[in-house]
């Protein structure tokens, strides 16, 4: 879809088909939501988590941003969209699972690896540069080990998940719920090229489902 009229056409199909078939469900959802899972994914148009996990409306609370990153807990008076969504999901909706899902061919990872927007002004790439600089430490380590080729790209794509999981645990509401057994964190990676989902084990390594 490239034009707004295409979106409206899509809405008409949704209204005539899915909404009509699931009328009772939508009526129930109009009274509130109670998802059990929060998914933090990339904004990339190719990796829609609701499609990948074949979920229905109301089942997942989804946050998407460049490179599926979670910033660390900060009290600096600024506006924090991801942090606000996380706080809402955990303390208000009381989700019991959080999944951070990275993916292949990630443009945000490419920007972090190449430094394509470093030194740019906001509006010219500066916002992107400051966002993906959360990966700087991982980038330096990965480049030292793998260079900047395909192996480095894949390694940094996986590292976005580990970085986000570490940052999630800087929010006080996360470790206290993990300790109580009411919240579990998961890492995942979707390979666009072959459609395979990989899940992170307790050792921090990823394996196909």
JSON list of N, CA and C in Angstrom, two decimals, residues 59-101:
[
{"chain": "A", "resi": 59, "resn": "UNK", "atom": "N", "xyz": [-4.79, -9.58, 22.10]},
{"chain": "A", "resi": 59, "resn": "UNK", "atom": "CA", "xyz": [-3.92, -10.61, 22.68]},
{"chain": "A", "resi": 59, "resn": "UNK", "atom": "C", "xyz": [-2.53, -10.10, 23.03]},
{"chain": "A", "resi": 60, "resn": "UNK", "atom": "N", "xyz": [-2.05, -9.07, 22.31]},
{"chain": "A", "resi": 60, "resn": "UNK", "atom": "CA", "xyz": [-0.69, -8.58, 22.55]},
{"chain": "A", "resi": 60, "resn": "UNK", "atom": "C", "xyz": [-0.69, -7.06, 22.65]},
{"chain": "A", "resi": 61, "resn": "UNK", "atom": "N", "xyz": [0.12, -6.55, 23.56]},
{"chain": "A", "resi": 61, "resn": "UNK", "atom": "CA", "xyz": [0.37, -5.11, 23.66]},
{"chain": "A", "resi": 61, "resn": "UNK", "atom": "C", "xyz": [1.70, -4.87, 22.98]},
{"chain": "A", "resi": 62, "resn": "UNK", "atom": "N", "xyz": [1.69, -4.16, 21.85]},
{"chain": "A", "resi": 62, "resn": "UNK", "atom": "CA", "xyz": [2.86, -4.08, 20.98]},
{"chain": "A", "resi": 62, "resn": "UNK", "atom": "C", "xyz": [3.46, -2.68, 20.97]},
{"chain": "A", "resi": 63, "resn": "UNK", "atom": "N", "xyz": [4.78, -2.63, 21.11]},
{"chain": "A", "resi": 63, "resn": "UNK", "atom": "CA", "xyz": [5.53, -1.39, 20.95]},
{"chain": "A", "resi": 63, "resn": "UNK", "atom": "C", "xyz": [6.55, -1.62, 19.85]},
{"chain": "A", "resi": 64, "resn": "UNK", "atom": "N", "xyz": [6.58, -0.71, 18.88]},
{"chain": "A", "resi": 64, "resn": "UNK", "atom": "CA", "xyz": [7.53, -0.85, 17.78]},
{"chain": "A", "resi": 64, "resn": "UNK", "atom": "C", "xyz": [8.35, 0.42, 17.64]},
{"chain": "A", "resi": 65, "resn": "UNK", "atom": "N", "xyz": [9.63, 0.25, 17.41]},
{"chain": "A", "resi": 65, "resn": "UNK", "atom": "CA", "xyz": [10.53, 1.39, 17.21]},
{"chain": "A", "resi": 65, "resn": "UNK", "atom": "C", "xyz": [11.73, 0.95, 16.39]},
{"chain": "A", "resi": 66, "resn": "UNK", "atom": "N", "xyz": [12.63, 1.87, 16.12]},
{"chain": "A", "resi": 66, "resn": "UNK", "atom": "CA", "xyz": [13.81, 1.54, 15.34]},
{"chain": "A", "resi": 66, "resn": "UNK", "atom": "C", "xyz": [14.68, 0.53, 16.10]},
{"chain": "A", "resi": 67, "resn": "UNK", "atom": "N", "xyz": [14.89, -0.62, 15.48]},
{"chain": "A", "resi": 67, "resn": "UNK", "atom": "CA", "xyz": [15.78, -1.67, 16.00]},
{"chain": "A", "resi": 67, "resn": "UNK", "atom": "C", "xyz": [15.30, -2.30, 17.31]},
{"chain": "A", "resi": 68, "resn": "UNK", "atom": "N", "xyz": [13.99, -2.22, 17.57]},
{"chain": "A", "resi": 68, "resn": "UNK", "atom": "CA", "xyz": [13.40, -2.87, 18.75]},
{"chain": "A", "resi": 68, "resn": "UNK", "atom": "C", "xyz": [14.19, -2.63, 20.03]},
{"chain": "A", "resi": 69, "resn": "UNK", "atom": "N", "xyz": [14.56, -1.37, 20.24]},
{"chain": "A", "resi": 69, "resn": "UNK", "atom": "CA", "xyz": [15.40, -1.03, 21.38]},
{"chain": "A", "resi": 69, "resn": "UNK", "atom": "C", "xyz": [14.60, -0.51, 22.56]},
{"chain": "A", "resi": 70, "resn": "UNK", "atom": "N", "xyz": [15.07, -0.84, 23.75]},
{"chain": "A", "resi": 70, "resn": "UNK", "atom": "CA", "xyz": [14.52, -0.31, 24.99]},
{"chain": "A", "resi": 70, "resn": "UNK", "atom": "C", "xyz": [15.61, 0.54, 25.64]},
{"chain": "A", "resi": 71, "resn": "UNK", "atom": "N", "xyz": [15.34, 1.81, 25.90]},
{"chain": "A", "resi": 71, "resn": "UNK", "atom": "CA", "xyz": [16.35, 2.64, 26.57]},
{"chain": "A", "resi": 71, "resn": "UNK", "atom": "C", "xyz": [16.43, 2.26, 28.04]},
{"chain": "A", "resi": 72, "resn": "UNK", "atom": "N", "xyz": [17.53, 2.61, 28.70]},
{"chain": "A", "resi": 72, "resn": "UNK", "atom": "CA", "xyz": [17.60, 2.34, 30.13]},
{"chain": "A", "resi": 72, "resn": "UNK", "atom": "C", "xyz": [16.67, 3.25, 30.92]},
{"chain": "A", "resi": 73, "resn": "UNK", "atom": "N", "xyz": [16.39, 2.87, 32.14]},
{"chain": "A", "resi": 73, "resn": "UNK", "atom": "CA", "xyz": [15.57, 3.67, 33.05]},
{"chain": "A", "resi": 73, "resn": "UNK", "atom": "C", "xyz": [16.26, 5.00, 33.29]},
{"chain": "A", "resi": 74, "resn": "UNK", "atom": "N", "xyz": [15.56, 6.11, 33.00]},
{"chain": "A", "resi": 74, "resn": "UNK", "atom": "CA", "xyz": [16.13, 7.44, 33.15]},
{"chain": "A", "resi": 74, "resn": "UNK", "atom": "C", "xyz": [15.10, 8.38, 33.77]},
{"chain": "A", "resi": 75, "resn": "UNK", "atom": "N", "xyz": [15.58, 9.24, 34.66]},
{"chain": "A", "resi": 75, "resn": "UNK", "atom": "CA", "xyz": [14.74, 10.26, 35.28]},
{"chain": "A", "resi": 75, "resn": "UNK", "atom": "C", "xyz": [15.33, 11.63, 34.93]},
{"chain": "A", "resi": 76, "resn": "UNK", "atom": "N", "xyz": [15.12, 12.02, 33.68]},
{"chain": "A", "resi": 76, "resn": "UNK", "atom": "CA", "xyz": [15.72, 13.27, 33.21]},
{"chain": "A", "resi": 76, "resn": "UNK", "atom": "C", "xyz": [14.69, 14.32, 32.81]},
{"chain": "A", "resi": 77, "resn": "UNK", "atom": "N", "xyz": [13.42, 14.05, 33.10]},
{"chain": "A", "resi": 77, "resn": "UNK", "atom": "CA", "xyz": [12.39, 15.03, 32.78]},
{"chain": "A", "resi": 77, "resn": "UNK", "atom": "C", "xyz": [11.98, 15.06, 31.33]},
{"chain": "A", "resi": 78, "resn": "UNK", "atom": "N", "xyz": [12.58, 14.21, 30.50]},
{"chain": "A", "resi": 78, "resn": "UNK", "atom": "CA", "xyz": [12.22, 14.18, 29.08]},
{"chain": "A", "resi": 78, "resn": "UNK", "atom": "C", "xyz": [11.04, 13.23, 28.86]},
{"chain": "A", "resi": 79, "resn": "UNK", "atom": "N", "xyz": [10.51, 13.26, 27.65]},
{"chain": "A", "resi": 79, "resn": "UNK", "atom": "CA", "xyz": [9.41, 12.36, 27.31]},
{"chain": "A", "resi": 79, "resn": "UNK", "atom": "C", "xyz": [9.98, 11.03, 26.80]},
{"chain": "A", "resi": 80, "resn": "UNK", "atom": "N", "xyz": [9.47, 9.96, 27.35]},
{"chain": "A", "resi": 80, "resn": "UNK", "atom": "CA", "xyz": [10.00, 8.64, 27.03]},
{"chain": "A", "resi": 80, "resn": "UNK", "atom": "C", "xyz": [8.87, 7.72, 26.58]},
{"chain": "A", "resi": 81, "resn": "UNK", "atom": "N", "xyz": [8.70, 7.59, 25.28]},
{"chain": "A", "resi": 81, "resn": "UNK", "atom": "CA", "xyz": [7.59, 6.83, 24.74]},
{"chain": "A", "resi": 81, "resn": "UNK", "atom": "C", "xyz": [7.67, 5.35, 25.06]},
{"chain": "A", "resi": 82, "resn": "UNK", "atom": "N", "xyz": [8.83, 4.74, 24.85]},
{"chain": "A", "resi": 82, "resn": "UNK", "atom": "CA", "xyz": [8.96, 3.31, 25.13]},
{"chain": "A", "resi": 82, "resn": "UNK", "atom": "C", "xyz": [8.80, 3.05, 26.62]},
{"chain": "A", "resi": 83, "resn": "UNK", "atom": "N", "xyz": [9.40, 3.91, 27.43]},
{"chain": "A", "resi": 83, "resn": "UNK", "atom": "CA", "xyz": [9.32, 3.73, 28.88]},
{"chain": "A", "resi": 83, "resn": "UNK", "atom": "C", "xyz": [7.88, 3.86, 29.37]},
{"chain": "A", "resi": 84, "resn": "UNK", "atom": "N", "xyz": [7.14, 4.81, 28.80]},
{"chain": "A", "resi": 84, "resn": "UNK", "atom": "CA", "xyz": [5.73, 4.97, 29.18]},
{"chain": "A", "resi": 84, "resn": "UNK", "atom": "C", "xyz": [4.91, 3.75, 28.80]},
{"chain": "A", "resi": 85, "resn": "UNK", "atom": "N", "xyz": [5.15, 3.22, 27.60]},
{"chain": "A", "resi": 85, "resn": "UNK", "atom": "CA", "xyz": [4.42, 2.03, 27.16]},
{"chain": "A", "resi": 85, "resn": "UNK", "atom": "C", "xyz": [4.77, 0.83, 28.04]},
{"chain": "A", "resi": 86, "resn": "UNK", "atom": "N", "xyz": [6.05, 0.71, 28.37]},
{"chain": "A", "resi": 86, "resn": "UNK", "atom": "CA", "xyz": [6.48, -0.38, 29.25]},
{"chain": "A", "resi": 86, "resn": "UNK", "atom": "C", "xyz": [5.82, -0.26, 30.61]},
{"chain": "A", "resi": 87, "resn": "UNK", "atom": "N", "xyz": [5.83, 0.93, 31.17]},
{"chain": "A", "resi": 87, "resn": "UNK", "atom": "CA", "xyz": [5.22, 1.16, 32.48]},
{"chain": "A", "resi": 87, "resn": "UNK", "atom": "C", "xyz": [3.73, 0.82, 32.44]},
{"chain": "A", "resi": 88, "resn": "UNK", "atom": "N", "xyz": [3.06, 1.21, 31.37]},
{"chain": "A", "resi": 88, "resn": "UNK", "atom": "CA", "xyz": [1.63, 0.93, 31.25]},
{"chain": "A", "resi": 88, "resn": "UNK", "atom": "C", "xyz": [1.38, -0.57, 31.18]},
{"chain": "A", "resi": 89, "resn": "UNK", "atom": "N", "xyz": [2.15, -1.26, 30.35]},
{"chain": "A", "resi": 89, "resn": "UNK", "atom": "CA", "xyz": [1.96, -2.69, 30.17]},
{"chain": "A", "resi": 89, "resn": "UNK", "atom": "C", "xyz": [2.20, -3.46, 31.46]},
{"chain": "A", "resi": 90, "resn": "UNK", "atom": "N", "xyz": [3.26, -3.07, 32.18]},
{"chain": "A", "resi": 90, "resn": "UNK", "atom": "CA", "xyz": [3.66, -3.84, 33.36]},
{"chain": "A", "resi": 90, "resn": "UNK", "atom": "C", "xyz": [2.83, -3.48, 34.59]},
{"chain": "A", "resi": 91, "resn": "UNK", "atom": "N", "xyz": [2.65, -2.19, 34.83]},
{"chain": "A", "resi": 91, "resn": "UNK", "atom": "CA", "xyz": [1.99, -1.79, 36.08]},
{"chain": "A", "resi": 91, "resn": "UNK", "atom": "C", "xyz": [0.49, -1.64, 35.97]},
{"chain": "A", "resi": 92, "resn": "UNK", "atom": "N", "xyz": [-0.03, -1.40, 34.77]},
{"chain": "A", "resi": 92, "resn": "UNK", "atom": "CA", "xyz": [-1.47, -1.21, 34.62]},
{"chain": "A", "resi": 92, "resn": "UNK", "atom": "C", "xyz": [-2.15, -2.43, 34.01]},
{"chain": "A", "resi": 93, "resn": "UNK", "atom": "N", "xyz": [-1.61, -2.93, 32.92]},
{"chain": "A", "resi": 93, "resn": "UNK", "atom": "CA", "xyz": [-2.18, -4.12, 32.30]},
{"chain": "A", "resi": 93, "resn": "UNK", "atom": "C", "xyz": [-1.70, -5.39, 32.99]},
{"chain": "A", "resi": 94, "resn": "UNK", "atom": "N", "xyz": [-0.57, -5.28, 33.67]},
{"chain": "A", "resi": 94, "resn": "UNK", "atom": "CA", "xyz": [0.02, -6.41, 34.40]},
{"chain": "A", "resi": 94, "resn": "UNK", "atom": "C", "xyz": [0.26, -7.62, 33.49]},
{"chain": "A", "resi": 95, "resn": "UNK", "atom": "N", "xyz": [0.92, -7.36, 32.37]},
{"chain": "A", "resi": 95, "resn": "UNK", "atom": "CA", "xyz": [1.29, -8.46, 31.48]},
{"chain": "A", "resi": 95, "resn": "UNK", "atom": "C", "xyz": [2.21, -9.42, 32.21]},
{"chain": "A", "resi": 96, "resn": "UNK", "atom": "N", "xyz": [2.16, -10.68, 31.84]},
{"chain": "A", "resi": 96, "resn": "UNK", "atom": "CA", "xyz": [3.00, -11.68, 32.50]},
{"chain": "A", "resi": 96, "resn": "UNK", "atom": "C", "xyz": [4.20, -12.08, 31.66]},
{"chain": "A", "resi": 97, "resn": "UNK", "atom": "N", "xyz": [4.24, -11.64, 30.40]},
{"chain": "A", "resi": 97, "resn": "UNK", "atom": "CA", "xyz": [5.35, -11.97, 29.51]},
{"chain": "A", "resi": 97, "resn": "UNK", "atom": "C", "xyz": [5.74, -10.73, 28.70]},
{"chain": "A", "resi": 98, "resn": "UNK", "atom": "N", "xyz": [7.05, -10.52, 28.53]},
{"chain": "A", "resi": 98, "resn": "UNK", "atom": "CA", "xyz": [7.54, -9.49, 27.62]},
{"chain": "A", "resi": 98, "resn": "UNK", "atom": "C", "xyz": [8.49, -10.16, 26.64]},
{"chain": "A", "resi": 99, "resn": "UNK", "atom": "N", "xyz": [8.25, -9.96, 25.36]},
{"chain": "A", "resi": 99, "resn": "UNK", "atom": "CA", "xyz": [9.09, -10.52, 24.31]},
{"chain": "A", "resi": 99, "resn": "UNK", "atom": "C", "xyz": [9.76, -9.38, 23.55]},
{"chain": "A", "resi": 100, "resn": "UNK", "atom": "N", "xyz": [11.07, -9.41, 23.48]},
{"chain": "A", "resi": 100, "resn": "UNK", "atom": "CA", "xyz": [11.82, -8.48, 22.63]},
{"chain": "A", "resi": 100, "resn": "UNK", "atom": "C", "xyz": [12.20, -9.24, 21.38]},
{"chain": "A", "resi": 101, "resn": "UNK", "atom": "N", "xyz": [11.74, -8.77, 20.22]},
{"chain": "A", "resi": 101, "resn": "UNK", "atom": "CA", "xyz": [11.98, -9.49, 18.97]},
{"chain": "A", "resi": 101, "resn": "UNK", "atom": "C", "xyz": [12.80, -8.66, 17.99]}
]
